[in-house]
Coordinates of C-alpha atoms and ligand atoms in Angstrom, one line a residue:
M773 CA 248.9 92.5 160.6
P774 CA 251.4 95.1 159.6
M775 CA 250.0 97.5 157.0
I776 CA 252.1 96.9 153.9
R777 CA 250.0 98.9 151.4
R778 CA 249.7 102.6 152.3
P779 CA 248.4 104.5 149.3
R780 CA 249.1 107.8 151.2
R781 CA 252.8 107.3 150.5
L782 CA 252.3 108.5 147.0
R783 CA 250.4 111.5 148.1
S784 CA 252.8 112.8 150.7
S785 CA 254.2 115.8 148.7
E786 CA 253.4 117.9 145.7
A787 CA 256.5 116.5 143.9
I788 CA 255.3 112.9 144.1
R789 CA 251.7 113.8 143.4
R790 CA 252.7 115.5 140.2
M791 CA 254.8 112.5 139.3
V792 CA 252.0 109.9 139.6
R793 CA 249.3 112.2 138.2
E794 CA 247.3 110.1 135.6
H795 CA 245.6 112.8 133.7
H796 CA 246.2 116.4 132.6
V797 CA 244.3 119.1 131.0
R798 CA 246.5 120.7 128.3
T799 CA 245.9 123.9 126.5
E800 CA 246.1 121.9 123.3
D801 CA 242.9 120.0 124.4
L802 CA 240.8 123.1 124.5
I803 CA 238.3 124.3 122.0
Y804 CA 236.7 127.8 122.6
P805 CA 233.1 128.4 121.5
M806 CA 232.3 131.9 120.3
F807 CA 229.2 133.7 119.2
I808 CA 229.3 136.1 116.3
M809 CA 226.9 138.6 114.8
F810 CA 226.8 141.3 112.1
G811 CA 227.3 144.9 112.9
E812 CA 230.2 146.9 114.2
K813 CA 231.9 147.6 117.5
K814 CA 229.5 145.4 119.4
K815 CA 230.6 143.2 122.3
I816 CA 227.3 142.3 124.1
P817 CA 227.6 140.4 127.3
V818 CA 225.5 137.2 127.6
S819 CA 223.9 137.8 131.0
S820 CA 223.7 134.2 132.1
M821 CA 227.3 133.5 131.1
P822 CA 229.7 136.1 132.6
G823 CA 232.8 136.5 130.4
V824 CA 231.0 135.3 127.3
Y825 CA 229.9 137.8 124.6
N826 CA 228.1 138.2 121.3
Y827 CA 230.8 139.8 119.1
S828 CA 230.4 141.8 115.9
L829 CA 232.9 140.6 113.3
D830 CA 235.4 143.4 114.1
E831 CA 235.3 142.8 117.8
Y832 CA 235.5 139.1 117.2
I833 CA 238.8 139.5 115.5
V834 CA 240.0 141.6 118.4
A835 CA 239.0 138.9 120.8
L836 CA 240.7 136.2 118.8
K837 CA 244.0 137.7 119.6
D838 CA 243.7 136.6 123.3
V839 CA 242.6 133.1 122.2
V840 CA 245.6 132.7 119.9
E841 CA 248.0 134.2 122.4
A842 CA 246.7 131.8 125.1
G843 CA 247.8 128.9 122.9
I844 CA 244.2 127.6 122.4
P845 CA 244.3 125.7 119.1
A846 CA 240.7 125.9 118.0
V847 CA 237.5 127.8 118.1
L848 CA 233.9 126.5 117.6
L849 CA 231.8 129.2 115.9
F850 CA 228.1 129.9 116.4
G851 CA 226.3 132.6 114.4
L852 CA 223.5 135.1 115.0
P853 CA 222.0 135.9 111.7
E854 CA 220.5 139.3 110.8
S855 CA 217.1 137.8 110.3
K856 CA 215.5 134.5 110.7
D857 CA 213.0 132.6 108.5
E858 CA 211.2 129.3 108.2
T859 CA 213.9 127.3 106.6
G860 CA 216.9 129.0 108.2
T861 CA 218.4 130.4 105.0
G862 CA 221.0 132.4 107.0
A863 CA 222.7 129.1 107.8
Y864 CA 223.7 128.3 104.3
D865 CA 223.9 131.8 102.8
P866 CA 227.4 132.1 101.2
H867 CA 227.6 135.5 102.9
G868 CA 226.0 134.4 106.2
I869 CA 227.5 135.4 109.5
I870 CA 229.5 132.2 110.0
Q871 CA 230.8 132.1 106.4
E872 CA 232.0 135.7 106.8
A873 CA 233.5 135.0 110.2
V874 CA 235.4 132.0 108.9
R875 CA 236.8 133.9 106.0
L876 CA 237.9 136.7 108.3
T877 CA 239.4 134.3 110.8
K878 CA 241.5 132.6 108.1
K879 CA 242.7 136.0 106.8
H880 CA 243.9 137.1 110.2
Y881 CA 244.9 133.8 111.8
P882 CA 245.4 131.2 109.1
D883 CA 246.8 128.6 111.6
L884 CA 243.9 128.8 114.1
Y885 CA 241.8 125.7 113.6
V886 CA 238.2 126.7 112.8
I887 CA 235.3 124.4 113.6
T888 CA 231.8 125.4 112.7
D889 CA 228.6 124.3 114.4
V890 CA 226.2 123.1 111.7
C891 CA 222.6 123.5 112.7
L892 CA 219.5 125.5 111.8
C893 CA 218.1 126.5 115.2
E894 CA 219.9 129.9 115.3
Y895 CA 218.6 130.7 111.8
T896 CA 215.0 129.5 111.9
D897 CA 212.2 131.8 113.2
H898 CA 210.7 128.8 115.1
G899 CA 214.0 128.0 116.7
H900 CA 214.0 124.3 115.8
C901 CA 216.9 122.5 114.3
G902 CA 215.1 121.5 111.2
V903 CA 212.3 122.2 108.8
I904 CA 208.8 122.2 110.3
Q905 CA 205.5 120.9 109.0
D906 CA 202.4 120.7 111.1
G907 CA 204.4 121.3 114.2
R908 CA 206.8 118.5 113.5
V909 CA 210.5 118.6 112.7
L910 CA 210.9 116.9 109.4
N911 CA 214.0 114.7 109.2
D912 CA 214.8 114.0 105.5
P913 CA 214.1 117.5 104.0
T914 CA 216.3 119.0 106.7
L915 CA 219.3 116.9 105.6
K916 CA 219.7 118.7 102.4
L917 CA 219.9 122.1 104.2
L918 CA 222.4 120.8 106.7
A919 CA 224.6 119.4 104.0
Q920 CA 224.3 122.8 102.1
T921 CA 225.3 124.6 105.3
A922 CA 228.3 122.3 105.9
V923 CA 229.5 122.8 102.3
S924 CA 229.2 126.6 102.6
H925 CA 231.3 126.5 105.7
A926 CA 233.9 124.5 103.9
E927 CA 233.9 126.9 101.0
A928 CA 234.5 129.8 103.4
G929 CA 237.5 127.9 104.7
A930 CA 236.4 126.0 107.8
D931 CA 238.8 123.3 108.9
M932 CA 236.1 121.0 110.4
V933 CA 232.3 120.9 110.6
A934 CA 230.3 119.9 113.7
P935 CA 226.7 119.0 113.1
S936 CA 224.6 119.5 116.2
D937 CA 221.1 119.1 114.9
M938 CA 220.5 115.4 115.8
M939 CA 218.6 114.5 112.6
D940 CA 219.0 110.9 111.5
G941 CA 221.4 110.4 108.7
R942 CA 222.9 113.9 108.8
V943 CA 226.5 112.8 109.0
G944 CA 226.1 110.6 105.9
A945 CA 224.4 113.4 104.0
I946 CA 227.0 116.0 105.0
R947 CA 229.9 113.6 104.2
E948 CA 228.4 112.9 100.7
A949 CA 227.9 116.6 100.0
L950 CA 231.4 117.6 101.2
D951 CA 233.0 114.8 99.1
E952 CA 230.9 115.8 96.0
A953 CA 232.1 119.4 96.4
G954 CA 235.7 118.3 96.6
Y955 CA 236.1 118.6 100.4
T956 CA 237.1 115.0 101.1
D957 CA 239.7 116.2 103.6
I958 CA 237.4 118.2 105.8
P959 CA 236.6 116.1 108.9
I960 CA 233.2 115.8 110.6
M961 CA 233.0 116.0 114.4
S962 CA 229.5 115.0 115.1
Y963 CA 227.5 115.7 118.2
A964 CA 226.7 112.0 118.2
A965 CA 225.6 111.7 121.8
K966 CA 223.7 114.9 122.4
F967 CA 221.0 114.8 125.0
A968 CA 217.8 116.9 125.3
S969 CA 219.4 118.7 128.3
A970 CA 218.2 121.5 130.5
F971 CA 221.9 122.5 130.7
Y972 CA 221.6 124.3 127.3
G973 CA 219.5 127.2 128.7
P974 CA 222.1 130.0 128.8
F975 CA 223.3 129.0 125.3
R976 CA 219.8 129.6 123.9
E977 CA 220.0 133.1 125.4
A978 CA 223.4 133.7 123.8
A979 CA 222.4 132.3 120.4
G980 CA 218.7 133.4 120.5
S981 CA 217.8 129.9 119.6
A982 CA 215.1 128.8 122.0
P983 CA 212.4 126.8 120.3
Q984 CA 209.3 129.0 119.9
F985 CA 207.0 126.0 120.6
G986 CA 207.6 122.6 122.1
D987 CA 211.1 121.3 122.8
R988 CA 213.8 119.3 121.2
R989 CA 212.9 115.9 122.7
T990 CA 211.8 114.4 119.4
Y991 CA 215.4 114.7 118.1
Q992 CA 217.8 115.1 121.0
M993 CA 218.3 112.0 123.2
D994 CA 216.4 111.2 126.4
P995 CA 218.9 111.9 129.3
P996 CA 218.3 108.5 131.0
N997 CA 219.5 106.5 127.9
G998 CA 223.1 105.3 127.8
N999 CA 222.7 102.4 125.3
E1000 CA 221.0 104.6 122.9
A1001 CA 224.0 106.9 122.9
M1002 CA 226.1 103.9 121.8
I1003 CA 223.7 103.3 118.9
E1004 CA 223.8 106.9 117.8
T1005 CA 227.5 107.0 118.0
A1006 CA 227.9 103.7 116.0
L1007 CA 225.6 105.1 113.3
D1008 CA 227.5 108.4 113.1
I1009 CA 230.8 106.5 112.7
Q1010 CA 229.3 104.3 110.0
E1011 CA 228.1 107.4 108.2
G1012 CA 231.6 108.9 108.3
A1013 CA 232.1 110.8 111.6
D1014 CA 235.8 111.3 112.2
M1015 CA 235.3 112.4 115.8
I1016 CA 232.4 112.6 118.2
I1017 CA 231.1 114.9 120.8
V1018 CA 229.5 113.9 124.1
K1019 CA 227.2 116.7 125.3
P1020 CA 226.7 117.8 128.0
A1021 CA 229.9 116.7 129.7
L1022 CA 229.7 116.8 133.5
A1023 CA 226.6 114.7 134.1
Y1024 CA 227.5 112.4 131.2
G1025 CA 231.0 111.1 132.1
D1026 CA 229.7 107.6 131.8
I1027 CA 228.8 108.2 128.1
T1028 CA 232.3 109.6 127.5
Y1029 CA 233.8 106.6 129.1
R1030 CA 231.7 104.1 127.3
T1031 CA 232.1 105.7 123.8
K1032 CA 235.9 105.8 124.3
E1033 CA 236.0 102.1 125.4
Q1034 CA 233.7 101.0 122.7
F1035 CA 234.8 103.0 119.7
G1036 CA 238.2 104.4 120.5
L1037 CA 238.0 107.4 118.2
P1038 CA 238.8 110.9 119.3
I1039 CA 236.1 112.3 121.6
A1040 CA 235.3 115.9 122.6
A1041 CA 233.4 116.5 125.7
Y1042 CA 231.2 119.6 125.5
N1043 CA 231.2 121.5 128.8
V1044 CA 228.0 123.3 128.0
S1045 CA 226.6 126.7 128.9
G1046 CA 224.5 125.6 131.9
E1047 CA 227.5 123.9 133.4
Y1048 CA 229.5 127.1 132.9
A1049 CA 226.7 129.3 134.3
M1050 CA 226.4 127.3 137.5
V1051 CA 230.1 127.6 138.3
K1052 CA 230.2 131.3 137.5
A1053 CA 227.2 132.0 139.7
A1054 CA 228.5 130.1 142.7
A1055 CA 231.9 131.6 142.2
E1056 CA 230.4 135.1 142.1
K1057 CA 228.7 134.4 145.4
G1058 CA 232.0 133.2 146.9
W1059 CA 230.6 129.8 147.5
I1060 CA 233.2 127.8 145.5
D1061 CA 236.8 128.3 144.4
E1062 CA 236.3 128.9 140.7
K1063 CA 239.7 127.9 139.5
R1064 CA 239.8 124.6 141.5
V1065 CA 236.2 123.7 140.5
V1066 CA 236.9 124.4 136.8
M1067 CA 240.1 122.5 136.6
E1068 CA 238.7 119.5 138.6
S1069 CA 235.7 119.5 136.2
L1070 CA 237.9 119.6 133.1
V1071 CA 240.2 116.9 134.3
S1072 CA 237.2 114.7 135.1
M1073 CA 236.3 114.8 131.4
K1074 CA 239.9 113.7 130.5
R1075 CA 239.7 110.9 133.1
A1076 CA 236.4 109.8 131.6
G1077 CA 238.2 109.5 128.2
A1078 CA 237.7 112.8 126.4
D1079 CA 240.6 113.8 124.2
L1080 CA 239.3 117.4 123.7
I1081 CA 237.2 119.7 125.7
I1082 CA 234.9 122.3 124.3
T1083 CA 234.5 124.9 127.1
Y1084 CA 233.6 128.5 127.7
H1085 CA 236.3 128.4 130.5
A1086 CA 239.0 127.9 127.9
L1087 CA 240.7 131.3 128.2
D1088 CA 240.8 131.0 132.1
A1089 CA 241.9 127.4 132.0
A1090 CA 244.7 128.2 129.5
R1091 CA 245.9 130.9 131.9
W1092 CA 245.7 128.7 135.0
I1093 CA 247.6 125.9 133.1
K1094 CA 250.3 128.3 132.3
E1095 CA 250.6 129.5 135.9
E1096 CA 250.9 125.9 137.1
Q1097 CA 253.8 125.4 134.7
S1098 CA 255.8 128.4 135.6
Ligands
PBG1319 C1 222.6 124.0 118.4 C2 223.4 123.9 119.6 C3 223.1 124.0 121.0 C4 224.2 123.9 121.7 C5 225.3 123.7 120.8 N1 224.8 123.7 119.5 C6 221.7 124.3 121.6 C7 220.7 123.3 121.6 O1 220.8 122.2 121.1 O2 219.6 123.6 122.0 C8 224.3 124.0 123.2 C9 225.7 124.5 123.7 C10 225.7 124.9 125.1 O3 224.7 124.8 125.9 O4 226.7 125.4 125.5 N2 221.7 122.9 118.2

């Protein structure tokens, strides 16, 4: 039998490989997460995430220059408050760290798209994403505080809010509060499929948000569950989510694929802190080729169906994409 089909024909040179390439990571797809705190002239490295820092507001504005010049269209902001308390008042303080950071960003870079993470865990002294009573995270009383947080971000000038707490009904509560306050045009990107993942470890160091007792398994999803992610996503869409996040990204490509197939709305894959830390650690040891591993990981998220990628690699990726093009 002569071999008529030879798939290798379309792999024989870089030219043809480029021509038949199905997916691309574009700089426009990237969202860069940043951690901001009060104080001056502080740029504190996060030890488990080389290249990632906690910035004071002035240093944050300096760092934004690179982000904007790299062509990255959006940032996702996380705040480290001055002090923490039981109900996370720093999260919805009109002069809280995120509210100040958003105002400052818009003053310096009005066209940069500013997305804010809406959650309480960085602001509560117990480190949970909601209000606590008798060691349990209360759902419904937390909704009001999340809604208040989202509105305060919108008031400061945020372009989009991203609730990451995983309380039931929070997208609806936030939508209603935003609409009531006149922010009908501010979209919600919900962390709809957010799993109780061990991959968030380095983030909790960066944000100082590790739970002081227990874990997040009563609100974040159980990693083995795929169908449950579809239910969570359907609920968030019903409640008014404009876009959804799948988180983490790398071990959850099936979830990205299924949500895209089933719902079709824009999806952001969150390439989380632990995924970043693993690549950085192995690259530092010289065990992997960092650039190739990062770009292969990011394009796998696009192949799975993600439209956008939230990643700490964004600055490097933008540089590598530019080099490829020139
Ligand atoms: C806040 C939040 C977390 C992350 C994003 N928003 C931590 C958590 O849920 O424990 C994790 C991001 C990352 O690991 O990069 N709830």
